[in-house]
Short mmCIF file of C-alpha atoms in Angstrom, two decimals:
data_model
loop_
_atom_site.label_atom_id
_atom_site.label_comp_id
_atom_site.label_asym_id
_atom_site.label_seq_id
_atom_site.Cartn_x
_atom_site.Cartn_y
_atom_site.Cartn_z
CA MET D 1 30.99 22.50 -36.70
CA PRO D 2 33.03 25.75 -35.42
CA SER D 3 36.72 25.95 -35.22
CA PHE D 4 38.62 24.08 -33.56
CA ARG D 5 41.90 23.24 -31.80
CA ARG D 6 44.10 20.05 -29.93
CA GLY D 7 42.61 18.82 -27.14
CA SER D 8 38.56 20.08 -27.93
CA GLY D 9 36.16 17.40 -25.89
CA GLY D 10 33.35 19.04 -27.82
CA HIS D 11 34.55 18.00 -31.06
CA ARG D 12 35.83 14.77 -30.08
CA THR D 13 32.24 14.15 -29.17
CA ILE D 14 31.03 15.52 -32.07
CA VAL D 15 32.83 13.16 -34.43
CA ARG D 16 31.68 10.68 -31.84
CA LEU D 17 28.07 10.63 -32.39
CA LEU D 18 28.83 11.51 -36.51
CA ARG D 19 30.67 8.29 -36.58
CA GLY D 20 27.67 6.43 -35.04
CA LEU D 21 25.09 8.03 -36.99
CA SER D 22 26.64 6.86 -39.77
CA ALA D 23 27.29 3.63 -38.44
CA LEU D 24 23.23 3.49 -37.93
CA GLY D 25 23.15 3.84 -42.18
CA HIS D 26 23.22 7.47 -41.73
CA GLU D 27 25.15 9.44 -44.67
CA VAL D 28 27.33 12.45 -42.62
CA SER D 29 29.52 14.94 -43.90
CA ILE D 30 30.82 17.37 -41.34
CA TRP D 31 31.48 21.17 -42.99
CA LEU D 32 33.42 23.95 -41.17
CA GLU D 33 32.59 27.22 -40.01
CA ASP D 34 35.43 29.25 -39.00
CA PRO D 35 34.29 32.94 -38.44
CA GLU D 36 37.29 33.67 -36.27
CA GLY D 37 40.14 32.53 -38.79
CA ARG D 38 41.41 30.22 -36.59
CA HIS D 39 42.37 28.06 -39.71
CA ALA D 40 42.37 30.63 -42.49
CA GLN D 41 45.74 30.83 -43.18
CA GLU D 42 46.49 27.03 -43.55
CA PRO D 43 45.84 24.94 -46.54
CA ARG D 44 42.15 22.99 -46.31
CA ALA D 45 44.01 19.50 -46.53
CA ARG D 46 46.21 20.56 -43.02
CA THR D 47 42.90 21.57 -41.80
CA ARG D 48 41.66 18.22 -42.39
CA GLN D 49 44.52 16.08 -41.41
CA SER D 50 44.64 18.01 -38.16
CA PHE D 51 41.09 18.00 -37.63
CA ALA D 52 41.42 14.18 -38.08
CA ALA D 53 44.29 13.61 -36.03
CA PHE D 54 42.89 15.29 -32.81
CA PHE D 55 40.20 13.40 -32.76
CA ASP D 56 40.62 10.37 -34.98
CA ALA D 57 38.53 11.08 -36.92
CA GLY D 58 39.21 8.42 -39.75
CA GLY D 59 36.37 7.92 -41.89
CA LEU D 60 34.84 11.11 -41.79
CA THR D 61 35.80 14.18 -43.97
CA LEU D 62 35.88 17.39 -42.83
CA GLN D 63 34.65 19.85 -45.52
CA SER D 64 36.15 23.96 -45.64
CA ASP D 65 34.12 25.20 -48.38
CA LEU D 66 30.74 25.85 -47.66
CA ARG D 67 30.28 27.09 -51.72
CA ARG D 68 30.19 23.05 -52.24
CA PHE D 69 27.36 22.33 -49.84
CA GLU D 70 24.51 20.93 -51.64
CA GLY D 71 21.58 20.55 -49.51
CA ALA D 72 20.50 17.99 -46.73
CA ASP D 73 18.18 16.17 -44.81
CA VAL D 74 18.76 18.20 -41.60
CA VAL D 75 21.74 20.55 -40.81
CA LEU D 76 22.96 20.00 -37.31
CA ALA D 77 24.64 23.21 -35.50
CA THR D 78 27.11 22.36 -33.13
CA GLY D 79 27.88 25.83 -31.21
CA TRP D 80 26.40 29.51 -31.55
CA GLN D 81 28.78 30.60 -34.10
CA THR D 82 27.21 27.53 -36.52
CA VAL D 83 24.14 28.35 -35.66
CA ALA D 84 23.88 31.37 -38.06
CA ARG D 85 24.99 29.18 -40.82
CA ALA D 86 22.72 26.69 -40.32
CA LEU D 87 19.73 28.77 -40.67
CA LEU D 88 20.70 29.74 -44.13
CA LEU D 89 22.33 27.02 -46.15
CA PRO D 90 19.77 26.27 -48.90
CA GLY D 91 18.36 22.56 -49.62
CA VAL D 92 17.79 21.72 -46.25
CA ALA D 93 14.57 19.63 -44.77
CA ALA D 94 15.15 20.27 -41.73
CA ARG D 95 17.75 22.57 -38.39
CA ALA D 96 18.14 21.04 -34.89
CA TYR D 97 20.55 22.30 -32.65
CA LEU D 98 23.29 19.95 -31.02
CA VAL D 99 24.55 22.08 -27.72
CA GLN D 100 26.90 20.57 -25.01
CA ASP D 101 27.12 23.53 -22.74
CA HIS D 102 25.06 26.88 -21.89
CA GLU D 103 27.79 28.68 -23.89
CA PRO D 104 26.82 32.57 -22.80
CA ASP D 105 28.31 31.57 -19.60
CA PHE D 106 31.62 31.22 -21.65
CA TYR D 107 31.73 35.01 -21.72
CA PRO D 108 31.89 38.29 -19.67
CA ALA D 109 29.46 40.54 -19.99
CA SER D 110 29.65 40.64 -23.70
CA ALA D 111 28.33 41.19 -27.50
CA GLU D 112 29.11 37.12 -27.69
CA ALA D 113 27.54 35.97 -24.89
CA VAL D 114 23.91 38.43 -26.13
CA TRP D 115 25.01 36.42 -29.27
CA ALA D 116 25.02 33.14 -27.86
CA ALA D 117 21.73 33.12 -25.95
CA GLN D 118 19.61 34.35 -29.10
CA THR D 119 20.40 31.11 -30.64
CA TYR D 120 18.57 29.26 -28.07
CA ARG D 121 15.42 31.32 -29.17
CA LEU D 122 15.67 31.06 -32.82
CA GLY D 123 13.27 27.96 -33.21
CA LEU D 124 16.10 25.30 -34.10
CA HIS D 125 15.26 21.91 -31.68
CA CYS D 126 17.91 21.88 -29.24
CA ILE D 127 19.40 17.97 -28.76
CA ALA D 128 21.29 18.85 -25.53
CA ALA D 129 24.03 17.14 -23.64
CA SER D 130 22.58 16.74 -19.80
CA PRO D 131 18.90 16.74 -18.42
CA TRP D 132 20.01 19.63 -16.84
CA LEU D 133 21.11 21.61 -19.93
CA GLU D 134 17.15 20.03 -21.65
CA GLN D 135 15.87 21.80 -18.37
CA LEU D 136 17.44 25.30 -18.56
CA LEU D 137 17.01 25.20 -22.53
CA ARG D 138 13.04 24.89 -21.86
CA ASP D 139 12.92 27.06 -18.98
CA ARG D 140 14.89 30.11 -19.72
CA TYR D 141 14.42 30.52 -23.91
CA GLY D 142 11.12 28.39 -24.29
CA ALA D 143 13.22 25.77 -26.65
CA SER D 144 12.43 22.82 -27.76
CA ALA D 145 14.72 20.50 -26.52
CA THR D 146 15.37 16.83 -25.86
CA HIS D 147 18.85 15.25 -24.06
CA PHE D 148 21.40 13.01 -24.60
CA ASP D 149 23.66 11.33 -21.97
CA LEU D 150 27.64 12.03 -22.66
CA GLY D 151 29.14 8.05 -23.02
CA ALA D 152 32.00 6.46 -21.76
CA ASP D 153 34.00 4.06 -24.63
CA ARG D 154 34.61 1.21 -22.43
CA GLU D 155 36.91 -0.15 -25.06
CA VAL D 156 39.29 2.76 -24.28
CA TYR D 157 37.98 3.48 -20.73
CA ARG D 158 38.39 0.70 -18.67
CA PRO D 159 40.42 -0.42 -15.89
CA ARG D 160 44.01 -1.05 -17.09
CA ASP D 161 46.49 -3.69 -15.82
CA VAL D 162 48.84 -1.05 -13.94
CA GLU D 163 49.17 -0.97 -10.39
CA ARG D 164 47.09 1.76 -8.42
CA ARG D 165 48.91 3.55 -6.06
CA ASP D 166 48.05 5.39 -3.46
CA ASP D 167 50.03 8.31 -3.39
CA LEU D 168 49.01 10.13 -6.78
CA VAL D 169 46.19 13.38 -7.52
CA VAL D 170 45.38 13.75 -10.94
CA PHE D 171 44.08 17.18 -12.25
CA TYR D 172 42.25 18.10 -15.87
CA ALA D 173 43.54 21.46 -15.81
CA ARG D 174 42.97 22.88 -18.74
CA ALA D 175 43.36 26.58 -17.98
CA SER D 176 41.62 27.99 -21.34
CA THR D 177 38.73 26.22 -20.52
CA PRO D 178 37.80 28.94 -17.45
CA ARG D 179 34.77 26.78 -17.02
CA ARG D 180 37.24 24.54 -15.49
CA ALA D 181 38.38 26.35 -12.76
CA VAL D 182 41.06 25.50 -12.98
CA PRO D 183 42.48 28.69 -10.35
CA LEU D 184 40.48 26.96 -7.56
CA GLY D 185 41.75 23.00 -7.71
CA LEU D 186 44.86 24.43 -7.82
CA ALA D 187 44.33 26.47 -4.82
CA SER D 188 43.44 23.53 -3.02
CA LEU D 189 45.80 21.06 -4.59
CA SER D 190 48.38 23.41 -3.41
CA GLU D 191 46.69 23.49 0.11
CA LEU D 192 46.79 19.47 -0.46
CA ALA D 193 50.66 19.83 -1.36
CA ALA D 194 51.51 21.56 2.00
CA ARG D 195 49.16 18.78 4.03
CA ARG D 196 51.14 16.39 2.46
CA PRO D 197 54.60 16.39 1.15
CA ALA D 198 55.50 13.24 0.06
CA LEU D 199 51.51 13.32 -2.02
CA ASP D 200 52.45 13.40 -5.90
CA VAL D 201 49.97 15.62 -7.82
CA GLU D 202 50.36 15.52 -11.63
CA LEU D 203 48.47 18.04 -14.00
CA PHE D 204 47.26 17.08 -17.80
CA GLY D 205 44.57 18.44 -20.77
CA GLU D 206 46.74 21.46 -22.07
CA ASP D 207 49.67 22.33 -23.46
CA PRO D 208 51.42 24.60 -22.62
CA PRO D 209 51.18 23.47 -18.94
CA ALA D 210 48.50 25.32 -16.75
CA ARG D 211 49.84 28.09 -14.57
CA SER D 212 47.70 30.69 -14.87
CA GLY D 213 45.95 32.21 -11.43
CA GLY D 214 47.29 29.24 -9.05
CA PRO D 215 49.48 29.56 -6.07
CA ALA D 216 53.60 29.30 -6.47
CA ARG D 217 53.56 25.85 -5.50
CA ALA D 218 51.60 25.01 -8.12
CA ALA D 219 54.35 25.50 -10.62
CA SER D 220 55.96 22.30 -9.18
CA PHE D 221 52.86 20.15 -10.38
CA PRO D 222 54.76 18.66 -13.55
CA SER D 223 52.09 18.79 -16.25
CA LEU D 224 51.42 15.88 -18.71
CA GLY D 225 49.75 18.06 -21.18
CA VAL D 226 47.10 17.30 -23.50
CA LEU D 227 47.39 12.80 -23.63
CA ARG D 228 46.04 10.49 -26.24
CA GLU D 229 42.92 8.27 -25.12
CA HIS D 230 45.10 5.22 -24.36
CA GLU D 231 47.47 7.02 -21.85
CA LEU D 232 45.02 8.98 -20.47
CA ALA D 233 43.15 5.62 -19.39
CA GLU D 234 46.36 4.63 -18.19
CA LEU D 235 46.80 7.42 -15.80
CA TYR D 236 43.11 7.08 -14.77
CA SER D 237 43.58 3.74 -14.09
CA ARG D 238 47.25 4.27 -11.47
CA ALA D 239 45.94 6.73 -10.09
CA SER D 240 44.78 7.06 -6.09
CA VAL D 241 42.30 10.19 -7.12
CA GLY D 242 40.74 12.15 -9.71
CA VAL D 243 39.99 16.32 -9.91
CA VAL D 244 38.00 17.80 -12.97
CA LEU D 245 36.15 20.83 -12.21
CA SER D 246 32.49 21.42 -14.41
CA LEU D 247 30.95 25.18 -13.55
CA THR D 248 28.34 24.51 -16.10
CA ASN D 249 27.33 21.28 -18.15
CA PRO D 250 29.51 18.09 -16.66
CA SER D 251 32.31 17.28 -18.20
CA LEU D 252 33.66 14.54 -19.74
CA ILE D 253 36.27 13.90 -18.21
CA GLY D 254 35.11 12.66 -15.09
CA LEU D 255 32.91 9.79 -16.30
CA GLU D 256 36.17 8.18 -18.13
CA MET D 257 37.41 8.32 -14.64
CA MET D 258 35.18 6.54 -13.24
CA SER D 259 34.77 4.60 -15.85
CA CYS D 260 38.58 3.02 -14.97
CA GLY D 261 37.96 2.93 -11.44
CA LEU D 262 38.92 6.02 -10.72
CA PRO D 263 37.20 7.65 -7.76
CA CYS D 264 36.71 11.58 -8.54
CA VAL D 265 36.41 14.73 -6.82
CA GLU D 266 33.87 17.26 -8.46
CA LEU D 267 31.76 20.97 -8.01
CA ALA D 268 28.31 20.38 -5.92
CA SER D 269 27.16 23.02 -9.19
CA ALA D 270 23.59 22.58 -10.08
CA SER D 271 24.43 20.71 -13.27
CA MET D 272 26.73 18.22 -11.13
CA THR D 273 23.47 17.56 -8.49
CA ALA D 274 20.91 16.92 -11.66
CA SER D 275 23.41 14.91 -13.58
CA PHE D 276 24.75 12.36 -11.03
CA PRO D 277 22.73 10.65 -7.43
CA PRO D 278 23.76 12.44 -4.19
CA ASP D 279 24.85 9.55 -2.94
CA GLY D 280 26.49 8.36 -5.76
CA PRO D 281 30.48 7.35 -6.71
CA LEU D 282 31.05 10.43 -8.08
CA GLN D 283 32.16 12.73 -4.94
CA LEU D 284 30.82 16.48 -4.91
CA ALA D 285 31.96 19.32 -3.19
CA GLU D 286 31.85 23.33 -2.81
CA PRO D 287 33.22 25.35 -4.88
CA GLU D 288 36.02 26.41 -2.45
CA PRO D 289 39.26 25.73 -1.90
CA LEU D 290 39.60 24.18 1.37
CA LYS D 291 35.96 21.84 1.23
CA LEU D 292 37.82 20.59 -2.15
CA CYS D 293 40.94 20.00 -0.27
CA ALA D 294 38.73 17.67 2.63
CA ALA D 295 36.91 15.70 0.28
CA ILE D 296 40.21 14.67 -1.69
CA GLU D 297 41.41 14.00 1.47
CA ARG D 298 38.97 11.94 2.51
CA LEU D 299 39.58 9.58 -0.25
CA LEU D 300 43.06 9.62 0.68
CA ASP D 301 42.62 8.49 3.74
CA ASP D 302 40.36 5.69 2.94
CA PRO D 303 41.30 3.15 0.80
CA ALA D 304 38.11 1.20 1.59
CA LEU D 305 35.60 3.81 0.52
CA ARG D 306 38.17 4.45 -2.98
CA ALA D 307 37.64 0.82 -3.58
CA ARG D 308 33.73 1.19 -3.15
CA LEU D 309 33.62 4.46 -4.75
CA SER D 310 36.24 2.89 -7.68
CA ALA D 311 33.26 -0.26 -8.26
CA GLU D 312 30.19 1.98 -8.11
CA GLY D 313 32.19 4.25 -10.27
CA VAL D 314 32.44 1.81 -12.88
CA ALA D 315 28.84 0.25 -12.57
CA LEU D 316 27.42 3.93 -13.47
CA ALA D 317 29.78 4.23 -16.34
CA ALA D 318 28.94 0.96 -17.62
CA GLY D 319 25.41 2.26 -18.52
CA ARG D 320 26.60 5.66 -20.42
CA SER D 321 27.52 4.22 -23.50
CA TRP D 322 28.16 6.14 -26.60
CA GLY D 323 25.56 3.81 -28.49
CA ARG D 324 22.98 4.93 -26.26
CA ALA D 325 23.92 8.67 -26.87
CA VAL D 326 23.77 8.31 -30.21
CA GLU D 327 20.17 7.10 -30.25
CA GLN D 328 19.51 9.89 -28.46
CA VAL D 329 20.55 12.13 -30.38
CA GLN D 330 19.11 10.40 -33.48
CA ALA D 331 16.11 10.43 -31.99
CA GLY D 332 16.07 14.40 -31.01
CA VAL D 333 17.49 14.54 -34.79
CA ARG D 334 14.37 12.34 -35.98
CA GLN D 335 11.66 14.94 -33.38
CA ALA D 336 13.10 17.78 -35.81
CA LEU D 337 12.76 16.20 -38.84
CA ALA D 338 8.75 15.40 -37.57
CA ALA D 339 8.24 18.75 -36.77
CA ALA D 340 9.10 20.15 -40.12
CA PHE D 341 7.04 17.86 -42.10
CA ALA D 342 3.76 18.82 -39.82
CA GLN D 343 5.08 22.48 -41.15
CA GLY D 344 4.84 20.84 -44.71
CA GLY D 345 8.51 20.57 -45.55
CA THR D 346 9.74 18.53 -47.84
CA PRO D 347 12.90 15.81 -47.15
CA ALA D 348 15.89 18.20 -49.55
CA ARG D 349 17.94 14.46 -49.92
CA THR D 350 17.83 11.21 -48.34
CA ALA D 351 19.91 9.85 -45.20
CA VAL D 352 19.03 6.06 -45.57
CA PRO D 353 18.02 5.27 -49.10
CA ASP D 354 14.38 4.35 -49.35
CA ARG D 355 13.22 3.85 -45.97
CA ALA D 356 14.38 7.02 -43.83
CA LEU D 357 11.67 9.54 -45.42
CA PRO D 358 8.39 7.91 -46.77
CA GLU D 359 6.46 9.18 -49.45
CA ARG D 360 2.89 10.89 -48.84
CA ALA D 361 -0.14 9.43 -49.65
CA ALA D 362 -2.11 11.88 -51.62
CA LYS D 363 -4.08 14.16 -50.57
CA ALA D 364 -3.41 13.25 -47.10
CA PRO D 365 -1.61 15.49 -44.55
CA PRO D 366 1.90 15.83 -44.09
CA GLU D 367 3.06 13.43 -42.38
CA PRO D 368 6.44 13.04 -40.38
CA PRO D 369 8.90 10.39 -41.58
CA VAL D 370 9.67 7.06 -40.03
CA VAL D 371 12.81 5.61 -39.86
CA PRO D 372 13.08 2.34 -38.98
CA GLU D 373 15.47 1.45 -36.04
CA GLN D 374 18.85 0.21 -37.14
CA ARG D 375 21.76 -0.78 -34.63
CA GLY D 376 25.11 -0.26 -35.14
CA PRO D 377 27.84 -1.35 -32.42
CA ALA D 378 27.69 -0.13 -29.81
CA ARG D 379 30.45 2.42 -28.99
#
């Protein structure tokens, strides 16, 4: 796992998936790869405590000393910075790659962009976080790939018993993540606020608040910072319209907004149009400030439309659970392990004792492992 900071959605997704795999009976360990040295100057105990607190990772222990690694049936890289280490670790039967976004797009023309792209060509089976991303990896890089669908935790993200306002827009303004297009969102919301002075706009997602690249009017928007999950659910339950912008793979934020009954405006990017139905509850707008502003204003002006999209969004999110996502990731891991067995690999350890990795018959060609279906509670 790569280095982390508070509020990282990608790390929270990793934790959810690994906890789900553990619930299915797999032995799971997490190992930190920190080539940036972000955690180098802090005690290891503090790194582990921060990881557990930031991502609700109780029950999962973060290991920061790879010299203690003793082998595994499958090693799962979870970011481009971790791929080299995943390929070099000893005592591993199979290797796979959890790909949550097209990471070369995180950089300008640079060595980092080149290195990130190269990781998709190194023969690892990719488990992509959307059908759009799976197809991109296949078409552009010739990678072996499957996908999983991001889920919404219905125990947390559900309509809360609070009054929903008709004059509040909330915007996921994490400016430290450029693919969230925060300057574009601030420009559209500044225009909207000029048209509707009584409207309240609240930002969330980053400490300190996002101001970079926005118009002067955006400086007056209050920022709620990084919120805990129950705080997000209450925010989504009282707001009128939510705004989150995805220039690459879809953000989980929009799905969680819909799960709470909040109508949501997103960008009509290639990833979004491939991942959500064109006439569905998610309102897609072109990446231009006035068109984004118009899409938000249309929802504010039409309470009946908001009510219909609210109900449709709850129904769509109900079909995308973390339990289903975990099963899709497990299937991808099994595919990587089966491919390794087909090439003559042998298990390094047994993730599910006595059942996950059956013995081979004498003089028979290698057979892929057969893991019986096991289900933990849906997340």
